Backbone as JSON Lines, residues from 0, in Angstrom:
{"i":0,"aa":"T","n":[-1.39,54.7,-62.92],"ca":[-1.56,55.43,-61.69],"c":[-2.9,55.21,-60.94]}
{"i":1,"aa":"L","n":[-4.02,55.08,-61.85],"ca":[-5.29,54.73,-61.39],"c":[-5.33,53.4,-60.8]}
{"i":2,"aa":"L","n":[-4.8,52.53,-61.57],"ca":[-4.92,51.05,-61.23],"c":[-4.0,50.9,-59.95]}
{"i":3,"aa":"G","n":[-2.83,51.41,-59.84],"ca":[-1.96,51.24,-58.69],"c":[-2.82,51.86,-57.41]}
{"i":4,"aa":"G","n":[-3.47,52.9,-57.51],"ca":[-4.2,53.38,-56.4],"c":[-5.4,52.57,-56.01]}
{"i":5,"aa":"L","n":[-6.05,51.89,-57.02],"ca":[-7.06,51.02,-56.69],"c":[-6.59,49.84,-56.14]}
{"i":6,"aa":"A","n":[-5.44,49.25,-56.53],"ca":[-4.9,48.01,-55.87],"c":[-4.47,48.28,-54.46]}
{"i":7,"aa":"R","n":[-3.87,49.5,-54.24],"ca":[-3.42,49.94,-52.98],"c":[-4.62,49.76,-51.98]}
{"i":8,"aa":"D","n":[-5.82,50.59,-52.39],"ca":[-6.96,50.81,-51.57],"c":[-7.63,49.31,-51.26]}
{"i":9,"aa":"R","n":[-7.54,48.48,-52.27],"ca":[-8.04,47.13,-52.06],"c":[-7.28,46.25,-51.03]}
{"i":10,"aa":"M","n":[-5.99,46.36,-51.08],"ca":[-5.09,45.76,-50.2],"c":[-5.19,46.39,-48.91]}
{"i":11,"aa":"L","n":[-5.32,47.66,-48.65],"ca":[-5.5,48.08,-47.46],"c":[-6.88,47.75,-46.74]}
{"i":12,"aa":"R","n":[-8.02,47.64,-47.57],"ca":[-9.16,47.04,-46.98],"c":[-8.94,45.57,-46.69]}
{"i":13,"aa":"L","n":[-8.28,44.83,-47.44],"ca":[-8.15,43.46,-47.03],"c":[-7.41,43.27,-45.73]}
{"i":14,"aa":"A","n":[-6.39,44.15,-45.6],"ca":[-5.49,44.01,-44.3],"c":[-6.36,44.58,-43.28]}
{"i":15,"aa":"G","n":[-7.11,45.5,-43.3],"ca":[-7.98,46.1,-42.38],"c":[-9.03,44.97,-41.87]}
{"i":16,"aa":"S","n":[-9.32,44.2,-42.55],"ca":[-10.22,43.03,-42.25],"c":[-9.52,41.75,-41.9]}
{"i":17,"aa":"G","n":[-8.24,41.83,-41.79],"ca":[-7.36,40.63,-41.48],"c":[-7.27,39.53,-42.6]}
{"i":18,"aa":"R","n":[-7.53,39.96,-43.86],"ca":[-7.55,38.97,-44.9],"c":[-6.39,39.14,-45.89]}
{"i":19,"aa":"L","n":[-5.36,39.77,-45.54],"ca":[-4.27,39.97,-46.37],"c":[-2.98,39.24,-45.87]}
{"i":20,"aa":"T","n":[-2.36,38.28,-46.58],"ca":[-1.14,37.71,-46.36],"c":[-0.21,37.93,-47.38]}
{"i":21,"aa":"M","n":[1.09,38.22,-46.99],"ca":[2.07,38.39,-47.89],"c":[3.24,37.27,-47.57]}
{"i":22,"aa":"F","n":[3.68,36.84,-48.7],"ca":[4.97,35.99,-48.51],"c":[6.3,36.54,-49.03]}
{"i":23,"aa":"S","n":[7.28,36.44,-48.47],"ca":[8.55,37.02,-48.89],"c":[9.76,36.31,-48.3]}
{"i":24,"aa":"A","n":[10.8,36.21,-49.13],"ca":[12.06,35.77,-48.71],"c":[12.84,36.77,-47.75]}
{"i":25,"aa":"F","n":[12.28,38.0,-47.72],"ca":[12.86,38.91,-46.97],"c":[12.06,39.28,-45.61]}
{"i":26,"aa":"A","n":[11.39,38.38,-45.13],"ca":[10.52,38.63,-43.97],"c":[11.17,39.19,-42.76]}
{"i":27,"aa":"D","n":[12.48,39.05,-42.7],"ca":[13.26,39.67,-41.58],"c":[13.58,41.21,-41.93]}
{"i":28,"aa":"D","n":[13.42,41.53,-43.11],"ca":[13.79,42.92,-43.35],"c":[12.81,43.94,-42.44]}
{"i":29,"aa":"P","n":[13.33,44.91,-41.9],"ca":[12.54,45.77,-41.09],"c":[11.31,46.35,-41.68]}
{"i":30,"aa":"V","n":[11.28,46.72,-42.89],"ca":[10.01,47.23,-43.51],"c":[9.09,46.11,-43.65]}
{"i":31,"aa":"V","n":[9.53,44.9,-44.05],"ca":[8.57,43.77,-44.24],"c":[8.09,43.39,-42.85]}
{"i":32,"aa":"A","n":[9.0,43.31,-41.89],"ca":[8.55,42.79,-40.55],"c":[7.7,43.87,-39.87]}
{"i":33,"aa":"A","n":[7.54,45.02,-40.42],"ca":[6.62,45.99,-39.72],"c":[5.21,45.83,-40.15]}
{"i":34,"aa":"L","n":[5.1,45.01,-41.26],"ca":[3.71,44.86,-41.96],"c":[2.65,44.41,-40.96]}
{"i":35,"aa":"P","n":[2.97,43.38,-39.97],"ca":[1.88,42.97,-39.05],"c":[1.23,44.05,-38.21]}
{"i":36,"aa":"A","n":[2.02,45.11,-38.09],"ca":[1.49,46.36,-37.36],"c":[0.44,46.96,-38.24]}
{"i":37,"aa":"R","n":[0.32,46.63,-39.51],"ca":[-0.65,47.19,-40.45],"c":[-1.82,46.08,-40.7]}
{"i":38,"aa":"E","n":[-1.8,45.04,-39.86],"ca":[-2.7,43.92,-40.02],"c":[-2.42,43.03,-41.32]}
{"i":39,"aa":"V","n":[-1.12,43.1,-41.78],"ca":[-0.74,42.24,-42.95],"c":[-0.05,41.05,-42.33]}
{"i":40,"aa":"R","n":[-0.54,39.7,-42.52],"ca":[0.18,38.56,-42.12],"c":[1.34,38.41,-43.07]}
{"i":41,"aa":"V","n":[2.51,38.01,-42.55],"ca":[3.74,37.81,-43.38],"c":[4.2,36.46,-43.12]}
{"i":42,"aa":"Q","n":[4.32,35.7,-44.22],"ca":[4.96,34.37,-44.24],"c":[6.23,34.42,-44.81]}
{"i":43,"aa":"R","n":[7.28,33.67,-44.41],"ca":[8.51,33.54,-44.98],"c":[8.42,32.51,-46.15]}
{"i":44,"aa":"N","n":[9.0,33.07,-47.3],"ca":[9.06,32.19,-48.46],"c":[10.6,31.49,-48.37]}
{"i":45,"aa":"T","n":[10.54,30.15,-48.16],"ca":[11.72,29.3,-48.12],"c":[12.13,28.63,-49.46]}
{"i":46,"aa":"F","n":[11.21,28.83,-50.33],"ca":[11.42,28.21,-51.71],"c":[11.4,26.76,-51.79]}
{"i":47,"aa":"G","n":[10.53,26.22,-50.81],"ca":[10.4,24.77,-50.63],"c":[9.71,24.24,-51.78]}
{"i":48,"aa":"W","n":[8.76,24.95,-52.33],"ca":[7.95,24.3,-53.49],"c":[8.95,24.18,-54.65]}
{"i":49,"aa":"L","n":[9.64,25.42,-54.94],"ca":[10.49,25.43,-55.97],"c":[11.66,24.23,-55.94]}
{"i":50,"aa":"R","n":[12.13,24.12,-54.76],"ca":[13.15,22.96,-54.53],"c":[12.62,21.67,-54.91]}
{"i":51,"aa":"S","n":[11.44,21.44,-54.35],"ca":[10.76,20.12,-54.54],"c":[10.32,19.79,-56.09]}
{"i":52,"aa":"H","n":[10.15,20.87,-56.89],"ca":[9.51,20.64,-58.15],"c":[10.55,21.07,-59.36]}
{"i":53,"aa":"A","n":[11.77,21.46,-58.9],"ca":[12.7,21.87,-59.88],"c":[13.33,21.0,-60.82]}
{"i":54,"aa":"R","n":[13.65,21.4,-62.0],"ca":[14.44,20.49,-62.92],"c":[15.66,21.28,-63.23]}
{"i":55,"aa":"P","n":[16.7,21.09,-62.4],"ca":[17.9,21.88,-62.61],"c":[18.57,21.7,-63.8]}
{"i":56,"aa":"T","n":[19.36,22.86,-64.2],"ca":[20.03,22.82,-65.5],"c":[21.44,22.19,-65.18]}
{"i":57,"aa":"R","n":[21.89,21.37,-65.98],"ca":[23.32,20.73,-65.7],"c":[24.38,21.85,-66.0]}
{"i":58,"aa":"M","n":[25.23,22.07,-65.24],"ca":[26.3,23.08,-65.45],"c":[27.44,22.48,-65.87]}
{"i":59,"aa":"P","n":[28.34,23.14,-66.66],"ca":[29.56,22.43,-67.19],"c":[30.6,22.33,-65.93]}
{"i":60,"aa":"H","n":[30.5,23.15,-64.96],"ca":[31.38,23.2,-63.82],"c":[30.57,23.34,-62.53]}
{"i":61,"aa":"S","n":[30.89,22.6,-61.46],"ca":[30.17,22.92,-60.07],"c":[30.54,24.24,-59.55]}
{"i":62,"aa":"R","n":[31.46,25.0,-59.82],"ca":[31.75,26.3,-59.48],"c":[30.8,27.23,-60.34]}
{"i":63,"aa":"I","n":[29.99,28.05,-59.82],"ca":[29.13,28.99,-60.45],"c":[29.49,30.29,-60.13]}
{"i":64,"aa":"V","n":[29.63,31.23,-61.14],"ca":[29.65,32.65,-60.84],"c":[28.54,33.31,-61.24]}
{"i":65,"aa":"L","n":[27.88,33.93,-60.44],"ca":[26.55,34.63,-60.65],"c":[26.83,35.99,-61.17]}
{"i":66,"aa":"G","n":[26.38,36.39,-62.4],"ca":[26.69,37.69,-63.03],"c":[25.96,38.77,-62.34]}
{"i":67,"aa":"S","n":[26.6,39.96,-62.51],"ca":[26.13,41.05,-61.91],"c":[25.7,42.15,-63.03]}
{"i":68,"aa":"A","n":[24.72,43.05,-62.59],"ca":[24.3,44.2,-63.43],"c":[25.01,45.32,-63.15]}
{"i":69,"aa":"G","n":[25.99,45.3,-62.32],"ca":[26.84,46.32,-61.86],"c":[27.38,47.06,-63.03]}
{"i":70,"aa":"V","n":[27.81,46.48,-64.19],"ca":[28.41,47.16,-65.36],"c":[27.5,47.89,-66.07]}
{"i":71,"aa":"A","n":[26.41,47.15,-66.39],"ca":[25.27,47.85,-67.05],"c":[24.57,48.9,-66.27]}
{"i":72,"aa":"D","n":[24.62,48.88,-65.04],"ca":[24.08,50.01,-64.21],"c":[25.1,51.12,-63.99]}
{"i":73,"aa":"G","n":[26.34,50.98,-64.41],"ca":[27.27,52.04,-64.24],"c":[27.8,51.91,-62.79]}
{"i":74,"aa":"L","n":[27.6,50.92,-62.01],"ca":[28.16,51.01,-60.71],"c":[29.51,50.29,-60.56]}
{"i":75,"aa":"L","n":[29.9,49.48,-61.52],"ca":[31.23,48.73,-61.79],"c":[32.02,49.13,-62.98]}
{"i":76,"aa":"D","n":[33.22,49.24,-62.94],"ca":[34.12,49.41,-64.16],"c":[34.18,47.97,-64.75]}
{"i":77,"aa":"E","n":[33.85,47.94,-66.18],"ca":[33.97,46.71,-66.83],"c":[35.44,46.01,-66.83]}
{"i":78,"aa":"A","n":[36.5,46.8,-67.08],"ca":[37.72,46.14,-66.97],"c":[38.0,45.67,-65.52]}
{"i":79,"aa":"G","n":[37.7,46.27,-64.57],"ca":[37.85,45.72,-63.23],"c":[36.89,44.44,-62.95]}
{"i":80,"aa":"Y","n":[35.71,44.54,-63.41],"ca":[34.74,43.23,-63.31],"c":[35.5,42.1,-64.05]}
{"i":81,"aa":"L","n":[35.98,42.44,-65.26],"ca":[36.62,41.19,-66.01],"c":[37.88,40.69,-65.21]}
{"i":82,"aa":"R","n":[38.75,41.54,-64.54],"ca":[39.69,41.13,-63.83],"c":[39.33,40.34,-62.64]}
{"i":83,"aa":"W","n":[38.23,40.73,-62.04],"ca":[37.64,39.95,-60.89],"c":[37.21,38.5,-61.29]}
{"i":84,"aa":"L","n":[36.54,38.38,-62.49],"ca":[36.08,37.1,-62.93],"c":[37.27,36.34,-63.32]}
{"i":85,"aa":"Q","n":[38.45,36.82,-63.9],"ca":[39.67,36.18,-64.08],"c":[40.26,35.59,-62.85]}
{"i":86,"aa":"A","n":[40.18,36.4,-61.81],"ca":[40.76,36.03,-60.47],"c":[40.06,34.88,-59.87]}
{"i":87,"aa":"V","n":[38.55,34.97,-60.05],"ca":[37.76,33.87,-59.56],"c":[38.23,32.46,-60.48]}
{"i":88,"aa":"A","n":[38.29,32.77,-61.72],"ca":[38.65,31.58,-62.5],"c":[40.07,31.0,-62.2]}
{"i":89,"aa":"S","n":[40.89,31.78,-61.81],"ca":[42.24,31.32,-61.22],"c":[42.15,30.3,-60.39]}
{"i":90,"aa":"D","n":[41.05,30.19,-59.66],"ca":[40.84,29.0,-58.52],"c":[40.32,27.79,-59.17]}
{"i":91,"aa":"G","n":[40.0,27.9,-60.49],"ca":[39.45,26.57,-61.04],"c":[38.41,27.16,-61.97]}
{"i":92,"aa":"P","n":[37.94,26.31,-63.06],"ca":[37.03,26.55,-64.0],"c":[35.61,26.97,-63.36]}
{"i":93,"aa":"A","n":[34.83,27.77,-64.04],"ca":[33.54,28.24,-63.43],"c":[32.55,28.4,-64.68]}
{"i":94,"aa":"S","n":[31.36,27.94,-64.3],"ca":[30.14,28.32,-65.27],"c":[29.58,29.71,-64.73]}
{"i":95,"aa":"Y","n":[29.43,30.55,-65.62],"ca":[28.93,31.99,-65.63],"c":[27.47,32.11,-65.9]}
{"i":96,"aa":"L","n":[26.73,32.44,-64.97],"ca":[25.24,32.65,-65.08],"c":[25.02,34.23,-65.17]}
{"i":97,"aa":"P","n":[24.69,34.6,-66.39],"ca":[24.52,36.07,-66.72],"c":[23.38,36.73,-65.79]}
{"i":98,"aa":"H","n":[23.56,37.91,-65.51],"ca":[22.36,38.8,-64.95],"c":[21.57,39.12,-66.25]}
{"i":99,"aa":"R","n":[20.26,39.26,-66.08],"ca":[19.45,39.64,-67.22],"c":[19.76,40.9,-67.9]}
{"i":100,"aa":"R","n":[20.36,41.83,-67.29],"ca":[20.76,43.04,-67.85],"c":[22.08,43.1,-68.39]}
{"i":101,"aa":"E","n":[22.85,42.09,-68.53],"ca":[24.19,42.19,-69.07],"c":[24.02,42.18,-70.71]}
{"i":102,"aa":"R","n":[24.7,43.05,-71.31],"ca":[24.68,43.16,-72.7],"c":[25.42,42.05,-73.34]}
{"i":103,"aa":"A","n":[25.04,41.81,-74.71],"ca":[25.66,40.8,-75.45],"c":[27.01,41.0,-75.67]}
{"i":104,"aa":"D","n":[27.46,42.13,-75.9],"ca":[28.93,42.39,-76.2],"c":[29.75,42.28,-74.83]}
{"i":105,"aa":"Q","n":[29.1,42.48,-73.76],"ca":[29.78,42.21,-72.51],"c":[29.99,40.75,-72.27]}
{"i":106,"aa":"L","n":[28.85,39.9,-72.5],"ca":[28.95,38.45,-72.48],"c":[29.95,37.94,-73.42]}
{"i":107,"aa":"A","n":[30.13,38.48,-74.55],"ca":[31.07,37.93,-75.56],"c":[32.48,38.08,-74.98]}
{"i":108,"aa":"R","n":[32.75,39.24,-74.29],"ca":[34.05,39.39,-73.72],"c":[34.25,38.51,-72.49]}
{"i":109,"aa":"I","n":[33.29,38.3,-71.72],"ca":[33.24,37.28,-70.62],"c":[33.56,35.89,-71.0]}
{"i":110,"aa":"S","n":[32.81,35.51,-72.28],"ca":[33.03,34.13,-72.66],"c":[34.52,33.9,-73.22]}
{"i":111,"aa":"R","n":[35.24,35.0,-73.48],"ca":[36.68,34.79,-73.96],"c":[37.61,34.58,-72.73]}
{"i":112,"aa":"L","n":[37.08,34.8,-71.56],"ca":[38.0,34.65,-70.4],"c":[38.36,33.19,-70.27]}
{"i":113,"aa":"R","n":[39.5,32.96,-70.06],"ca":[40.14,31.55,-69.64],"c":[39.45,30.97,-68.47]}
{"i":114,"aa":"G","n":[38.88,29.86,-68.54],"ca":[38.33,29.23,-67.29],"c":[36.93,29.54,-66.9]}
{"i":115,"aa":"I","n":[36.3,30.31,-67.87],"ca":[34.92,30.9,-67.66],"c":[34.1,30.33,-68.85]}
{"i":116,"aa":"T","n":[32.9,29.63,-68.49],"ca":[31.95,29.19,-69.51],"c":[30.67,29.83,-69.24]}
{"i":117,"aa":"V","n":[30.33,30.64,-70.14],"ca":[28.88,31.45,-70.05],"c":[27.85,30.38,-70.32]}
{"i":118,"aa":"V","n":[26.8,30.34,-69.51],"ca":[25.76,29.61,-69.53],"c":[24.43,30.45,-69.54]}
{"i":119,"aa":"D","n":[24.0,30.82,-70.57],"ca":[23.0,31.96,-70.65],"c":[21.53,31.18,-70.9]}
{"i":120,"aa":"T","n":[20.82,30.85,-69.83],"ca":[19.53,30.14,-69.82],"c":[18.47,31.11,-70.22]}
{"i":121,"aa":"G","n":[18.66,32.39,-69.93],"ca":[17.56,33.54,-69.71],"c":[16.66,33.34,-68.67]}
{"i":122,"aa":"L","n":[17.03,32.54,-67.69],"ca":[16.23,32.42,-66.48],"c":[17.0,32.9,-65.18]}
{"i":123,"aa":"P","n":[16.18,33.29,-64.22],"ca":[16.9,33.6,-62.86],"c":[17.78,32.54,-62.27]}
{"i":124,"aa":"A","n":[18.74,32.71,-61.54],"ca":[19.66,31.86,-61.13],"c":[18.89,31.02,-60.12]}
{"i":125,"aa":"E","n":[17.95,31.41,-59.42],"ca":[17.19,30.62,-58.38],"c":[16.44,29.4,-59.18]}
{"i":126,"aa":"L","n":[15.95,29.78,-60.45],"ca":[15.26,28.68,-61.16],"c":[16.33,27.69,-61.7]}
{"i":127,"aa":"V","n":[17.39,28.22,-62.26],"ca":[18.42,27.42,-62.79],"c":[18.99,26.42,-61.77]}
{"i":128,"aa":"L","n":[19.22,26.87,-60.64],"ca":[20.08,25.97,-59.54],"c":[19.19,25.35,-58.7]}
{"i":129,"aa":"A","n":[17.92,25.7,-58.63],"ca":[16.98,25.0,-57.64],"c":[16.97,23.46,-57.93]}
{"i":130,"aa":"G","n":[17.03,22.68,-56.8],"ca":[16.97,21.17,-57.15],"c":[18.21,20.61,-57.53]}
{"i":131,"aa":"T","n":[19.37,21.26,-57.54],"ca":[20.63,20.79,-57.96],"c":[20.96,19.31,-57.3]}
{"i":132,"aa":"P","n":[21.31,18.46,-58.03],"ca":[21.66,17.01,-57.53],"c":[22.98,16.95,-56.87]}
{"i":133,"aa":"E","n":[23.91,18.04,-57.13],"ca":[25.28,18.08,-56.44],"c":[25.57,19.33,-55.78]}
{"i":134,"aa":"P","n":[26.34,19.42,-54.86],"ca":[26.72,20.49,-54.06],"c":[27.44,21.48,-55.17]}
{"i":135,"aa":"L","n":[27.22,22.69,-55.09],"ca":[27.75,23.77,-55.95],"c":[28.44,24.76,-55.05]}
{"i":136,"aa":"E","n":[29.47,25.36,-55.72],"ca":[30.13,26.5,-55.05],"c":[29.66,27.7,-55.94]}
{"i":137,"aa":"V","n":[28.92,28.58,-55.27],"ca":[28.4,29.8,-55.98],"c":[29.14,31.06,-55.61]}
{"i":138,"aa":"V","n":[29.89,31.72,-56.4],"ca":[30.58,32.93,-56.07],"c":[29.81,34.14,-56.77]}
{"i":139,"aa":"M","n":[29.74,35.15,-55.91],"ca":[28.81,36.34,-56.44],"c":[29.32,37.55,-55.68]}
{"i":140,"aa":"M","n":[28.88,38.71,-56.32],"ca":[29.13,39.87,-55.68],"c":[27.8,40.12,-54.75]}
{"i":141,"aa":"R","n":[27.95,41.11,-53.89],"ca":[26.71,41.4,-53.04],"c":[25.52,41.59,-53.85]}
{"i":142,"aa":"S","n":[24.44,40.93,-53.48],"ca":[23.2,41.11,-54.24],"c":[22.01,40.51,-53.47]}
{"i":143,"aa":"S","n":[20.72,40.97,-53.62],"ca":[19.64,40.31,-53.0],"c":[19.62,38.83,-53.27]}
{"i":144,"aa":"A","n":[20.18,38.3,-54.4],"ca":[20.29,36.98,-54.64],"c":[20.95,36.06,-53.62]}
{"i":145,"aa":"S","n":[21.97,36.71,-52.84],"ca":[22.57,35.9,-51.82],"c":[21.5,35.46,-50.78]}
{"i":146,"aa":"T","n":[20.44,36.18,-50.65],"ca":[19.33,35.87,-49.65],"c":[18.67,34.67,-50.24]}
{"i":147,"aa":"T","n":[18.11,34.91,-51.51],"ca":[17.27,33.91,-52.11],"c":[17.95,32.58,-52.33]}
{"i":148,"aa":"L","n":[19.17,32.78,-52.87],"ca":[19.87,31.5,-53.23],"c":[20.23,30.65,-52.01]}
{"i":149,"aa":"R","n":[20.47,31.31,-50.87],"ca":[20.81,30.48,-49.67],"c":[19.55,29.56,-49.39]}
{"i":150,"aa":"M","n":[18.44,30.24,-49.53],"ca":[17.25,29.33,-49.27],"c":[16.93,28.25,-50.44]}
{"i":151,"aa":"V","n":[17.01,28.77,-51.66],"ca":[16.91,27.73,-52.69],"c":[17.85,26.59,-52.59]}
{"i":152,"aa":"L","n":[19.1,26.87,-52.22],"ca":[20.1,25.78,-52.25],"c":[20.31,24.98,-50.86]}
{"i":153,"aa":"D","n":[19.31,25.41,-49.87],"ca":[19.38,24.86,-48.59],"c":[19.31,23.46,-48.62]}
{"i":154,"aa":"G","n":[20.18,22.62,-47.96],"ca":[20.21,21.19,-47.79],"c":[20.8,20.49,-48.97]}
{"i":155,"aa":"S","n":[21.4,21.32,-49.96],"ca":[22.13,20.67,-51.12],"c":[23.67,20.5,-50.91]}
{"i":156,"aa":"G","n":[24.04,21.08,-49.87],"ca":[25.62,20.87,-49.52],"c":[26.26,22.1,-50.18]}
{"i":157,"aa":"S","n":[25.59,22.82,-50.91],"ca":[26.19,23.98,-51.7],"c":[26.75,25.06,-50.77]}
{"i":158,"aa":"V","n":[27.66,25.79,-51.12],"ca":[28.39,26.97,-50.57],"c":[28.18,28.24,-51.33]}
{"i":159,"aa":"L","n":[27.81,29.17,-50.79],"ca":[27.55,30.51,-51.33],"c":[28.78,31.43,-50.83]}
{"i":160,"aa":"R","n":[29.46,31.95,-51.73],"ca":[30.59,32.95,-51.31],"c":[30.23,34.34,-51.97]}
{"i":161,"aa":"V","n":[29.95,35.26,-51.07],"ca":[29.73,36.69,-51.46],"c":[31.13,37.38,-51.51]}
{"i":162,"aa":"N","n":[31.52,37.84,-52.6],"ca":[32.89,38.28,-52.77],"c":[32.71,39.75,-53.53]}
{"i":163,"aa":"A","n":[32.75,40.76,-52.82],"ca":[32.58,42.08,-53.4],"c":[33.79,43.06,-53.29]}
{"i":164,"aa":"P","n":[34.77,42.83,-54.03],"ca":[35.96,43.7,-54.02],"c":[35.73,45.22,-54.25]}
{"i":165,"aa":"A","n":[35.84,46.03,-53.26],"ca":[35.57,47.46,-53.43],"c":[36.38,48.09,-54.44]}
{"i":166,"aa":"E","n":[37.48,47.66,-54.71],"ca":[38.47,48.28,-55.68],"c":[37.82,48.32,-57.22]}
{"i":167,"aa":"F","n":[36.86,47.56,-57.55],"ca":[36.22,47.59,-58.77],"c":[35.04,48.6,-58.96]}
{"i":168,"aa":"A","n":[34.61,49.21,-57.74],"ca":[33.53,50.02,-57.78],"c":[34.03,51.43,-58.37]}
{"i":169,"aa":"R","n":[32.91,51.97,-59.05],"ca":[33.35,53.21,-59.63],"c":[33.28,54.31,-58.59]}
């Protein structure tokens, strides 16, 4: 609490003297966009450096399903989530990038689904997919990663499909 207060005070002093700049992939969000009124410069993070320096992980399939923490967070029913994954795989095989909060037992059940190959790198999807040499189709539920991945995959010919079936929500 003490350190947080000191950091806040220091940042407000820097902002007051015009010496604070923040970069964000969410520069258009109303809360972030309001920062210039507090004398904080905001620069959009387009992930250009990451794209130009990335060493992408080769995926078994060019269709990628981005895992969700919804089951671990109690927002999604696991049986419904598994049905959704199976429906996605019915359109063709897919590589599954787990969310960091997905449990090992859940990943074991996902890995048994026909057409799904779990690729657990332990890294965020943005780092795994940046610099991809081939166009990817990324299927995911609604998430902040839809914003960041659009920027990371910009220019790669990749397609991002946000698919959030309400029937699986608790």
